CSV table of C-alpha atoms and ligand atoms in Angstrom, one decimal:
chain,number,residue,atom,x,y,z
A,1,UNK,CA,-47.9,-9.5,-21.5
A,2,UNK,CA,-47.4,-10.6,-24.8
A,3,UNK,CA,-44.9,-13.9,-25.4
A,4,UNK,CA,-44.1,-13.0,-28.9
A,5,UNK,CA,-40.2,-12.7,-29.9
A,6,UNK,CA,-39.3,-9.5,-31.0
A,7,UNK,CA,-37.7,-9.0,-34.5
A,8,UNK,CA,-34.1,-8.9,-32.6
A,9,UNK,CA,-33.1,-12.6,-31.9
A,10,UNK,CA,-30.4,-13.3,-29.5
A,11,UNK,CA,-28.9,-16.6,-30.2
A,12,UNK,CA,-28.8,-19.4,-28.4
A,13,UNK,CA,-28.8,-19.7,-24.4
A,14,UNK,CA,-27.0,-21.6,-22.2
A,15,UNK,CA,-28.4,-21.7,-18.0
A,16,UNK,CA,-25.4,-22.4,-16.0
A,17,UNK,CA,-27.0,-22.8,-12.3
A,18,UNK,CA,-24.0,-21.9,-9.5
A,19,UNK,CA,-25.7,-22.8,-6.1
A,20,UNK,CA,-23.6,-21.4,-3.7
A,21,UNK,CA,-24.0,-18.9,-0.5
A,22,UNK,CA,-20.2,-19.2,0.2
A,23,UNK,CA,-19.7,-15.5,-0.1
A,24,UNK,CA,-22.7,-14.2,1.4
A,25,UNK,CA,-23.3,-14.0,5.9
A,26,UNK,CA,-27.1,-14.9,5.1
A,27,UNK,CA,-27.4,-18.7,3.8
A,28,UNK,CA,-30.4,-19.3,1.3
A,29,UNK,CA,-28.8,-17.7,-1.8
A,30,UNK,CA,-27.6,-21.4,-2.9
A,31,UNK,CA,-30.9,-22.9,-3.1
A,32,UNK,CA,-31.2,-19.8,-5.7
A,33,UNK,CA,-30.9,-21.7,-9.0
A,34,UNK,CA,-33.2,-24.1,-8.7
A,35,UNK,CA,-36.1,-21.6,-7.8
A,36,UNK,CA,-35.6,-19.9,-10.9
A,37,UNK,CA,-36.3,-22.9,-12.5
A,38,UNK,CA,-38.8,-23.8,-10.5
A,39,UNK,CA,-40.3,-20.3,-11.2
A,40,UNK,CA,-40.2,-21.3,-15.3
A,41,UNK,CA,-37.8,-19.3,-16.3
A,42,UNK,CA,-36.7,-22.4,-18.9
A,43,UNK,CA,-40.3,-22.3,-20.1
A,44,UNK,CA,-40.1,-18.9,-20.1
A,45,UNK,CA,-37.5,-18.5,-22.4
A,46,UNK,CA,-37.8,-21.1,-24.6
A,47,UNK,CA,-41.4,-19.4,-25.1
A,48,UNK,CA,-39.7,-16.8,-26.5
A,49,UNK,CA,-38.5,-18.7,-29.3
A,50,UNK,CA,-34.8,-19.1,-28.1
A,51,UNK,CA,-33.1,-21.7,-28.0
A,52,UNK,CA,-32.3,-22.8,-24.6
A,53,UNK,CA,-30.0,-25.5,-23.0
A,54,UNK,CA,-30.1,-26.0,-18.9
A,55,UNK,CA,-26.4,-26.6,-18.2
A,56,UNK,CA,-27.4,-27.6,-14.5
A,57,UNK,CA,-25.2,-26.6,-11.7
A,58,UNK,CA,-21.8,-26.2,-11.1
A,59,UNK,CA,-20.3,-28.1,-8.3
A,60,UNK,CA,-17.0,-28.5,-7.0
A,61,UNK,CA,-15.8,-31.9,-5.2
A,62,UNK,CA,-16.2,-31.0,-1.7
A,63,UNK,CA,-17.2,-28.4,-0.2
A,64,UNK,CA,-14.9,-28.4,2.7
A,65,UNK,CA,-15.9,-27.5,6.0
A,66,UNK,CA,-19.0,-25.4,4.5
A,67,UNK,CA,-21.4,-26.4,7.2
A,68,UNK,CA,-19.0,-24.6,9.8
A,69,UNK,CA,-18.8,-21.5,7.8
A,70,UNK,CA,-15.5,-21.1,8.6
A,71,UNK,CA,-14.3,-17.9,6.7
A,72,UNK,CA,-11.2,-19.8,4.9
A,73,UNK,CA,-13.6,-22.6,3.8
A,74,UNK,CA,-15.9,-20.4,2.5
A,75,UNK,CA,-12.9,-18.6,0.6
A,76,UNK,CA,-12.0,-22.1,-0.5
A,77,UNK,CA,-15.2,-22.6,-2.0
A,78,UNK,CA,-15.7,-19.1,-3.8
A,79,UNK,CA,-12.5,-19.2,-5.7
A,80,UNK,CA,-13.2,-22.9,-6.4
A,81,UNK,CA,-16.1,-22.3,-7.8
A,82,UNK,CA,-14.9,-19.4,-9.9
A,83,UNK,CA,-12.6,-21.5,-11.7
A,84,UNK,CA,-14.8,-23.6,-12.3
A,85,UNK,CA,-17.2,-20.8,-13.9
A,86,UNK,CA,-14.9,-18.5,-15.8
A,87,UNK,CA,-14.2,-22.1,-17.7
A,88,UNK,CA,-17.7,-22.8,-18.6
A,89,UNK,CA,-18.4,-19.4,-19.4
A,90,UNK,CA,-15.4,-19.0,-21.8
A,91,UNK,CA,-16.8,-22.1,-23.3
A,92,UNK,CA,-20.3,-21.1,-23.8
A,93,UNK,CA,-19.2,-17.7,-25.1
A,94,UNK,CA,-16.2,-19.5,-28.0
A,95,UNK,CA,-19.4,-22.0,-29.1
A,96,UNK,CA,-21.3,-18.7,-29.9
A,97,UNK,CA,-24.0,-18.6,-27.2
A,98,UNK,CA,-25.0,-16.4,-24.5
A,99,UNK,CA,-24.5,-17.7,-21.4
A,100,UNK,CA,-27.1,-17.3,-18.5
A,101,UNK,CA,-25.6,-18.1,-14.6
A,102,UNK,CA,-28.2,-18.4,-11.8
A,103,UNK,CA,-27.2,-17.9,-8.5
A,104,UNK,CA,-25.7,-18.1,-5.7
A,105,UNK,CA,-24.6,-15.0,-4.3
A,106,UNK,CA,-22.5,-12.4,-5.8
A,107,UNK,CA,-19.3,-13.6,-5.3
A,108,UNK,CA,-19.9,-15.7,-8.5
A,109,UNK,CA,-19.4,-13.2,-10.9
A,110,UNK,CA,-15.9,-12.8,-10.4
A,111,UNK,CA,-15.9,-16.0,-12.0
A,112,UNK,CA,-18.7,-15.4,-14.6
A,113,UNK,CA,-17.2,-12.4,-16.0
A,114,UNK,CA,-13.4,-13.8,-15.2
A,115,UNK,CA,-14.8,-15.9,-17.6
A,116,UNK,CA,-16.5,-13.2,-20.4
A,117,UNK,CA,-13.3,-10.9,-20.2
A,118,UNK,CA,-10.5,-14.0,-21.4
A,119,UNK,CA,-13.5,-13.9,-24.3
A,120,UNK,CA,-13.3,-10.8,-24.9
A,121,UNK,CA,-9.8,-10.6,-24.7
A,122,UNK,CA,-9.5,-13.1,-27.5
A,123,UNK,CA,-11.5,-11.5,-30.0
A,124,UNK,CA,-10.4,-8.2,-29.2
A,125,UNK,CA,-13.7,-6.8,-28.2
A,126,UNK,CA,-13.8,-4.4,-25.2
A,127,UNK,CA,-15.9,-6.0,-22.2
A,128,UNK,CA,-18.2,-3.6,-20.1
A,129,UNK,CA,-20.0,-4.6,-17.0
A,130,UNK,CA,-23.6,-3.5,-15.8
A,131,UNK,CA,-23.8,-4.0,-12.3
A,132,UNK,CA,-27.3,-3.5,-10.9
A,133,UNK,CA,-27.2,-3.3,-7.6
A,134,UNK,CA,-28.4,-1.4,-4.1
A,135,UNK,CA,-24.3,-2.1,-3.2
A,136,UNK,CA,-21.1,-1.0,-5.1
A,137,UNK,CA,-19.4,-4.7,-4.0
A,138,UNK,CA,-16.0,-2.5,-4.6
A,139,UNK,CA,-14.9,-3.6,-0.9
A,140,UNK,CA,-11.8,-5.0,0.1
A,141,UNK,CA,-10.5,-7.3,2.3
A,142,UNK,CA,-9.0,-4.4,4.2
A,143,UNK,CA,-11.9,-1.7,3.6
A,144,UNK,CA,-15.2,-4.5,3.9
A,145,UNK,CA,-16.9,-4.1,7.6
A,146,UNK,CA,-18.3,-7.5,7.0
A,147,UNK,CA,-15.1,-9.5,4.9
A,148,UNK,CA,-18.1,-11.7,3.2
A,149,UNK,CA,-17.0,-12.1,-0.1
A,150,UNK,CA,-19.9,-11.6,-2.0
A,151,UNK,CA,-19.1,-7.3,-1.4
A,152,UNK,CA,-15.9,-7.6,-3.2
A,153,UNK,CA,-16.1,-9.3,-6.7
A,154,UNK,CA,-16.3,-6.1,-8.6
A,155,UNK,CA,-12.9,-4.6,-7.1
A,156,UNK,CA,-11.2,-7.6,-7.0
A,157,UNK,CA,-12.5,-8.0,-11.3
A,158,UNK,CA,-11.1,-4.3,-11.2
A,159,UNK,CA,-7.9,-5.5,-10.1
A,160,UNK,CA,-7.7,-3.6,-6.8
A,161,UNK,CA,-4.2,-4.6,-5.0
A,162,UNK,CA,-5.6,-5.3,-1.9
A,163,UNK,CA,-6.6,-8.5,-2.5
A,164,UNK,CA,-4.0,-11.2,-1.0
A,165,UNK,CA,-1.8,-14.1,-3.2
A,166,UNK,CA,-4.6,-16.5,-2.3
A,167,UNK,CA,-6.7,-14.5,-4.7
A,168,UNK,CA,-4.9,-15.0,-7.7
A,169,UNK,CA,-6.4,-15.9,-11.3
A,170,UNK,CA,-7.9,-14.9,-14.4
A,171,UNK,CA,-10.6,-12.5,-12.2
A,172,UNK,CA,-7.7,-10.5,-10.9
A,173,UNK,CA,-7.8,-7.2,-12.8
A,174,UNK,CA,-9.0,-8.0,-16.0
A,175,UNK,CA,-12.2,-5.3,-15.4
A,176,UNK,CA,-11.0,-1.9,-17.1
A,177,UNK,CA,-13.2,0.2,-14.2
A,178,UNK,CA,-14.3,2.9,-16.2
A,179,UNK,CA,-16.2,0.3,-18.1
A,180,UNK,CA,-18.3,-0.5,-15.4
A,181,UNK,CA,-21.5,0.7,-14.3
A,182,UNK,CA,-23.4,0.3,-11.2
A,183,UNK,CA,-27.0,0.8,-11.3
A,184,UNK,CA,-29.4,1.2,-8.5
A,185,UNK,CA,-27.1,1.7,-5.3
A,186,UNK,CA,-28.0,3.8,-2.5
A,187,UNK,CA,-26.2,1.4,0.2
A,188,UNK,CA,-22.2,2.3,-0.5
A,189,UNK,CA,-19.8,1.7,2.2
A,190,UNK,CA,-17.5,5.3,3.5
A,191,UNK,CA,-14.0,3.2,2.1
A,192,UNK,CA,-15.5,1.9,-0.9
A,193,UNK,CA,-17.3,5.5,-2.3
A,194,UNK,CA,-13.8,6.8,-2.1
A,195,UNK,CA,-12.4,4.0,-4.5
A,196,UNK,CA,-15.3,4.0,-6.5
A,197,UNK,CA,-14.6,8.0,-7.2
A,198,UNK,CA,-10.7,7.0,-7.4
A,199,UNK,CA,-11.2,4.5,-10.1
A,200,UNK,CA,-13.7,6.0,-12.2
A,201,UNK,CA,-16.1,3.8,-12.0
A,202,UNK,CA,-19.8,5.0,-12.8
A,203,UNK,CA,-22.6,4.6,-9.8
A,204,UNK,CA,-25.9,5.6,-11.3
A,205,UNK,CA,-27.2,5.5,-7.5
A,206,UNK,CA,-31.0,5.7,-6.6
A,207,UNK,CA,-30.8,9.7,-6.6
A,208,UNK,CA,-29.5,10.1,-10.4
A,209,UNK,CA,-32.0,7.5,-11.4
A,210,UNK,CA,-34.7,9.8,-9.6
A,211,UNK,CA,-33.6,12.7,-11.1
A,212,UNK,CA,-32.1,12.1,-14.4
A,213,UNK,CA,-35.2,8.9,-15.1
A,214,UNK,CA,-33.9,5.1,-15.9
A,215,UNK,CA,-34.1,5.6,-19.8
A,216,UNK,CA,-31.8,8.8,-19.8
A,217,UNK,CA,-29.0,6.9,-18.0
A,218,UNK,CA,-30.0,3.4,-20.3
A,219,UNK,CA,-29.2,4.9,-22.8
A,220,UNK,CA,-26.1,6.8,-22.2
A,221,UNK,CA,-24.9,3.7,-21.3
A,222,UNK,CA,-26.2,1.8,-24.6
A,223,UNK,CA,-24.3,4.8,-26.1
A,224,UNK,CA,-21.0,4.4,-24.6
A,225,UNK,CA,-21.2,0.6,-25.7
A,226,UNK,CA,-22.2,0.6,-29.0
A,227,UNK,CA,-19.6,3.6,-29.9
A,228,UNK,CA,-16.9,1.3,-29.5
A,229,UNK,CA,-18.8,-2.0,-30.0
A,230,UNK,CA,-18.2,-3.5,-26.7
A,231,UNK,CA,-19.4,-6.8,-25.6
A,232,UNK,CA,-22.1,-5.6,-22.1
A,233,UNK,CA,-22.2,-8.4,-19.3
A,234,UNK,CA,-25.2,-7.6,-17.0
A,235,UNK,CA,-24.7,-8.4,-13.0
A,236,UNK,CA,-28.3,-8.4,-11.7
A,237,UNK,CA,-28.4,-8.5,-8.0
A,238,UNK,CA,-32.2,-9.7,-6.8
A,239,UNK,CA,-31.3,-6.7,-4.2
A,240,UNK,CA,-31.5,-3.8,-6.5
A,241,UNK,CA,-35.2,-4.4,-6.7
A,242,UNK,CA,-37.2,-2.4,-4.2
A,243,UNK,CA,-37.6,-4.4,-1.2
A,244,UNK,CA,-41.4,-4.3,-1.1
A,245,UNK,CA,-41.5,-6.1,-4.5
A,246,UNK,CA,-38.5,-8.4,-4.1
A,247,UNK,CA,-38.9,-9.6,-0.4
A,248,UNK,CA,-36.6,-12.6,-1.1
A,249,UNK,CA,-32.9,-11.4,-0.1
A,250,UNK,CA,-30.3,-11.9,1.9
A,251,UNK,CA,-29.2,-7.4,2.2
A,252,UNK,CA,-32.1,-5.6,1.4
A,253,UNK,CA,-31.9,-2.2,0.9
A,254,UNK,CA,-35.4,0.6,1.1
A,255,UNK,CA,-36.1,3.0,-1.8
A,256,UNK,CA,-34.8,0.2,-5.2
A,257,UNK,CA,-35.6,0.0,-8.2
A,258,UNK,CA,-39.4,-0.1,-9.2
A,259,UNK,CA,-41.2,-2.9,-11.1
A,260,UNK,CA,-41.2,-0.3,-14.3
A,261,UNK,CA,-37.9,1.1,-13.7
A,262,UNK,CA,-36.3,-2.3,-14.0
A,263,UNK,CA,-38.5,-3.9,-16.5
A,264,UNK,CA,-38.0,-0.8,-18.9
A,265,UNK,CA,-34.1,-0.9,-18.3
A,266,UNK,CA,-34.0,-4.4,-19.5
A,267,UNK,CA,-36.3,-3.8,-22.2
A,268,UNK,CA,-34.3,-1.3,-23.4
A,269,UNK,CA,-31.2,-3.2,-23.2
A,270,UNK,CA,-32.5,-6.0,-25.5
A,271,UNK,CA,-33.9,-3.6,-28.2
A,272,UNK,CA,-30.4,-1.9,-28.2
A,273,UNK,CA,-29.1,-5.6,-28.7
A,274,UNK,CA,-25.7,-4.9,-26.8
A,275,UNK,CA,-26.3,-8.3,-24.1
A,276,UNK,CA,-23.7,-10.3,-24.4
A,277,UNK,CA,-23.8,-12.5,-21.0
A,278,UNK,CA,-25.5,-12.5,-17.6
A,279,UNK,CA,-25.4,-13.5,-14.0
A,280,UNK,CA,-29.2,-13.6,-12.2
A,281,UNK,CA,-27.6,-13.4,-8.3
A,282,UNK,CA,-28.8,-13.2,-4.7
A,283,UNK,CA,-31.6,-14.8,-4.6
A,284,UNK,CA,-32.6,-16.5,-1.7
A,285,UNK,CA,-36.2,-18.6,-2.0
A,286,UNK,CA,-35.5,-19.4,2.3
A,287,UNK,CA,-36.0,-15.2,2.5
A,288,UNK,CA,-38.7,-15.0,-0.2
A,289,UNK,CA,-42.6,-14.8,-0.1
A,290,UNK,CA,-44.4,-17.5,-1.6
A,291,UNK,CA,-41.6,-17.8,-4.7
A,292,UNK,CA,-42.8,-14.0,-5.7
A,293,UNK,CA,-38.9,-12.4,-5.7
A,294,UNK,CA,-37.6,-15.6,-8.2
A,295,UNK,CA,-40.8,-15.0,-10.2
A,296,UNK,CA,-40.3,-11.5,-10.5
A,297,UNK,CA,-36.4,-12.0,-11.9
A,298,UNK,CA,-37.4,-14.9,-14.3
A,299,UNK,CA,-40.3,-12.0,-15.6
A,300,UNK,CA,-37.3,-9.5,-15.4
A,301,UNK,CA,-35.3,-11.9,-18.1
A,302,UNK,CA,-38.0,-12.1,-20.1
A,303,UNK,CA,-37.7,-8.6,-20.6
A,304,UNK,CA,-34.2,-8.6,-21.4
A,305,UNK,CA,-34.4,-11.7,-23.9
A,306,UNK,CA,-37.1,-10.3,-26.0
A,307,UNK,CA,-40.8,-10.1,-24.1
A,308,UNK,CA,-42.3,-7.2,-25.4
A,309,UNK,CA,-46.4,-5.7,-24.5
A,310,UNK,CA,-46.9,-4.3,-28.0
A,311,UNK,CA,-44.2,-4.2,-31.0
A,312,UNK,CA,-41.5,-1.3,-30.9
A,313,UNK,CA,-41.4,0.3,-34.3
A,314,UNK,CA,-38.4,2.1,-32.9
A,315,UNK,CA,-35.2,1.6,-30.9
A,316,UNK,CA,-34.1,2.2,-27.4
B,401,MG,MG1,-24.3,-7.6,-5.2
B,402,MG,MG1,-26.4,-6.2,-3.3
């Protein structure tokens, strides 16, 4: 493929590593960030002709009682964390870059996008989230089989009540759900279709994608952001990927997303030039085959930031 930037620059990026596995059963996912570096994605990027800073990795103080995994620690480190990330976030986004977090497992994002939406909220712009994904992550304490945290960021950003007084911040509810849309499930839990369907959210699961084709649903989505000129956060979990090309895990899930169907997505996404943030999650190099899965994603944000095979002479 071709390295040259298309004639849609995005501006600046900042790469905010958050190297956790906290919220996830399966450890691994917190060596994540740095085998995306490892895998060039700074290189990769920079190629592109943007202008990238490495913002390294957020860490909080102690990480207590991590090593025993107890589920309270592990709490304790999530929402520590999120602080933590909502913060930087907000701060990348008010200097007028794009911020870029590497996981960790999915339980950052409901600091990441805490983060996006108290920007958004400030300049008055309406915030939808892309969640690609083999899982909804709309569980609850009360409806999640497994209570890891990284299946619930997206209903406790939607501001379901389920979620107890510990769980209280800027992540709580500041998600308008019928801006959000999951792409790629096909491994949705009985409790959590139901308030899925209740809140409105829109799950472009594996069977619409085979029927209806990725750039049919792209764009209706590219549509319903640009209509209102809303600012689109992208959730990528590594686990939307098929499996057989994205080995490297913690919950994988048969019959994802192809190589083309998620390169074109992406591809699409940056001609439309409606990105405004991302998180790169769930990647776990311990899981993965020879550092193919954390290639694979770094090739996968190429294609969002601009890597194009030939010249598009017209849009998405
Ligand atoms: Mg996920
Ligand atoms: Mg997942």
């Amino acid at each position: 493929m071709s390295t040259e930037l298309s004639p849609n620059p995005i501006r600046g990026l900042d790469l905010i590593g958050i190297p956790t596995d906290a919220g996830a059963s399966r450890r691994g996912a917190g060596m994540g960030p740095e085998a995306l570096r490892v895998a060039g994605l700074i290189e990769t990027l920079t190629e592109l002709g943007h202008d990238v800073r490495d913002l390294g990795d957020i860490r909080i103080a102690q990480r207590v009682d991590a090593h025993l995994r107890l589920p309270a620690a592990r709490q304790t480190e999530v929402l520590a964390l999120a602080a933590r990330s909502s913060d930087m976030a907000l701060a990348s986004l008010q200097a007028g870059r794009l911020p870029v977090f590497l996981g960790g497992d999915h339980s950052i994002s409901m600091g990441t996008i805490a983060g996006v939406a108290r920007h958004c909220a400030a300049i008055g712009k309406p915030l939808f989230v892309l969640w690609v994904d083999a899982h909804g992550d709309f569980n609850t304490p009360l409806t999640s089989p497994t209570g890891n945290l990284h299946g619930m960021p997206l209903a406790l950003l939607c501001g379901e009540p389920d979620f107890g007084p510990a769980y209280q911040g800027d992540w709580r509810g500041n998600v308008d759900p019928r801006n959000v849309t999951i792409f790629g499930a096909r491994s949705i839990d009985r409790f959590e279709r139901q308030l899925l369907e209740t809140r409105g959210v829109d799950v472009m699961d594996m069977r619409r994608i085979d029927e209806m084709g990725a750039v049919a649903l792209m764009r209706e989505l590219i549509e319903k952001v640009q209509a209102i000129d809303g600012h689109l956060h992208v959730s990528f979990d590594a686990d939307s990927l098929d499996p057989s090309i994205a080995p490297g895990t913690g919950t994988p899930v048969a019959g994802g997303l192809t190589y083309r169907e998620a390169h074109l997505a992406l591809e699409m996404l940056h001609d439309a030039g409606c990105i405004g943030s991302l998180d790169l999650v769930e990647v776990n190099p311990y899981l993965d085959q020879n550092g193919c899965t954390a290639r694979l994603i770094v090739d996968l944000a190429a294609s969002l930031f601009g890597r194009q095979i030939m010249p598009r002479r017209t849009g998405a």
